[in-house]
Coordinates of C-alpha atoms in Angstrom, one line a residue:
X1 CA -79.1 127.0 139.1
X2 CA -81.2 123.8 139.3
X3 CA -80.7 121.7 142.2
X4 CA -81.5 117.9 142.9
X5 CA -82.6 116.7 146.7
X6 CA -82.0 112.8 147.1
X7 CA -84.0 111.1 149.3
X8 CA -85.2 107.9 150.5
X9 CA -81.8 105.6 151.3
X10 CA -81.6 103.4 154.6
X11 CA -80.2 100.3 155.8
X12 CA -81.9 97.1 154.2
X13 CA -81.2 93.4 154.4
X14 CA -79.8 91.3 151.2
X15 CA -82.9 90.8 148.7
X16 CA -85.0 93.7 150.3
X17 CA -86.2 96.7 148.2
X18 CA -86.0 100.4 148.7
X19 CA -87.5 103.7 146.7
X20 CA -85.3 106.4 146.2
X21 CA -86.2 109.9 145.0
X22 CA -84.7 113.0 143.4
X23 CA -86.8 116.0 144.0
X24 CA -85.4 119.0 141.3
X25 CA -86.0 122.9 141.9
X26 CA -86.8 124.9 139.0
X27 CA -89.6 124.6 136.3
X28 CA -87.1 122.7 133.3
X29 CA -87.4 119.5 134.9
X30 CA -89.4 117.6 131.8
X31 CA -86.8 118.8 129.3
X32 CA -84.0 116.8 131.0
X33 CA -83.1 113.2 130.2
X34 CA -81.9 112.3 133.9
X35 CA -80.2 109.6 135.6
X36 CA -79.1 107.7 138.7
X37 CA -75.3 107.8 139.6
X38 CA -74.2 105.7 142.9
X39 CA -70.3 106.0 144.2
X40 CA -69.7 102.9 146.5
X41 CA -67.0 102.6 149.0
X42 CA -63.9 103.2 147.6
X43 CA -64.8 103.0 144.3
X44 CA -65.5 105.9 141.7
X45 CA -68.8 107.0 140.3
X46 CA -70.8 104.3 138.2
X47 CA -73.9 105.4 135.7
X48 CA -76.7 103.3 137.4
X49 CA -79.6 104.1 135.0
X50 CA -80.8 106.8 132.2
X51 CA -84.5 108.0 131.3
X52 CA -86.2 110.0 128.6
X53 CA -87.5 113.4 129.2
X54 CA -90.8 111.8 128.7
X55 CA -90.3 108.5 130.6
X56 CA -90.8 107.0 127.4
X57 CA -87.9 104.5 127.5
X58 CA -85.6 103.8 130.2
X59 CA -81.6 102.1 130.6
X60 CA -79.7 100.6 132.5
X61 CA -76.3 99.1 133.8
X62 CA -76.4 95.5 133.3
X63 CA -76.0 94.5 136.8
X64 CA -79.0 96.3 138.1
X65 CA -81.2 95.0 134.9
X66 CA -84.4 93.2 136.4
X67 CA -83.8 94.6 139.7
X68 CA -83.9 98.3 139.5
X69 CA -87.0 100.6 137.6
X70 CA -86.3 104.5 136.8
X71 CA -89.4 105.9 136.7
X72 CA -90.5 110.4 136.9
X73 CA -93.0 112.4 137.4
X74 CA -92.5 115.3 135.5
X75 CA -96.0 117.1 137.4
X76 CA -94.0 116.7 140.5
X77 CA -90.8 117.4 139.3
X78 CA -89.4 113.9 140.7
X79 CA -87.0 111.3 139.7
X80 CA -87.8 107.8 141.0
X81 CA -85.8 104.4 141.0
X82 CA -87.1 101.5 142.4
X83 CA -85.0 99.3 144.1
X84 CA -85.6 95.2 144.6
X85 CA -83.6 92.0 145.7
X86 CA -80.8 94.5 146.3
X87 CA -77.5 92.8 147.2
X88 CA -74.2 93.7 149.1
X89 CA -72.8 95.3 146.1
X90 CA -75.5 97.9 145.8
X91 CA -74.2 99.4 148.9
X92 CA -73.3 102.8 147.3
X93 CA -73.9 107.1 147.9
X94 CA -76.8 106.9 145.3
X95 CA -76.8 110.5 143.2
X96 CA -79.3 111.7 140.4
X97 CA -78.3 114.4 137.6
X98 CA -79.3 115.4 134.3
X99 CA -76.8 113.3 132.4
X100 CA -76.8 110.5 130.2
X101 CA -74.6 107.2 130.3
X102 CA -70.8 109.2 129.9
X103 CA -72.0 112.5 130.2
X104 CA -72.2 112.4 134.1
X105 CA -67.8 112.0 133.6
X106 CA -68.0 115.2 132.9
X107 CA -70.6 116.8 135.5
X108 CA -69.5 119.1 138.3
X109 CA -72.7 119.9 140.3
X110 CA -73.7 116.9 142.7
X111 CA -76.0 117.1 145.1
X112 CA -75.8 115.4 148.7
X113 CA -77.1 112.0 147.4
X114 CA -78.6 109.0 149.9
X115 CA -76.8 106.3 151.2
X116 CA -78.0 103.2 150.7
X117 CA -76.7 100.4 152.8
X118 CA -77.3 96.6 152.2
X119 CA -76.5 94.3 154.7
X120 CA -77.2 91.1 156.9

């Protein structure tokens, strides 16, 4: 079974920028359109952002829009997402999976995630 490593969270101050990554197992990688999931604190599991299987185009929530970039390299097997100007609300377990914008409802196999904290 294919398995996802998330990496990269910390504690950051309002407006500072962070670089997660999802490391995947397995040699299928680059056929999977993958996203970023993040489950803040008391709240249930949100679709943060979605890209192509190529990288060719890239989506996202409209309250990361301008702030957050998806990016993969599929040589490496890794699953990228830029983070800048973060904000309080950002504050979330940050997960990546091979699901689209609803699919990840339906998912059962998370990984550990990384926390990402923002705060003054």
């Amino acid at each position: 079974q294919v398995q996802f490593v998330e990496s990269g969270g910390g504690l950051v101050q309002p407006g500072g920028s962070l670089r997660l990554s999802c490391a995947a197992s397995g040699s299928a990688f680059s056929t999977y359109y993958m996203s970023w999931v993040r489950r803040a604190p008391g709240k249930g599991l949100e679709w943060v952002a979605g890209i192509w299987r190529d990288g060719s185009r890239q989506y996202y929530t409209d309250s990361v829009k301008g702030r957050f970039t998806i990016s993969r390299d599929n040589a490496k097997n890794t699953l990228y997402l830029q983070m800048n100007n973060l904000k309080s609300d950002d504050t979330a377990t940050y997960y990546c999976a091979p699901v689209g914008r609803s699919g990840y409802k339906e998912y059962e196999y998370w990984g550990q995630g990384t926390q990402v904290t923002v705060s003054s």
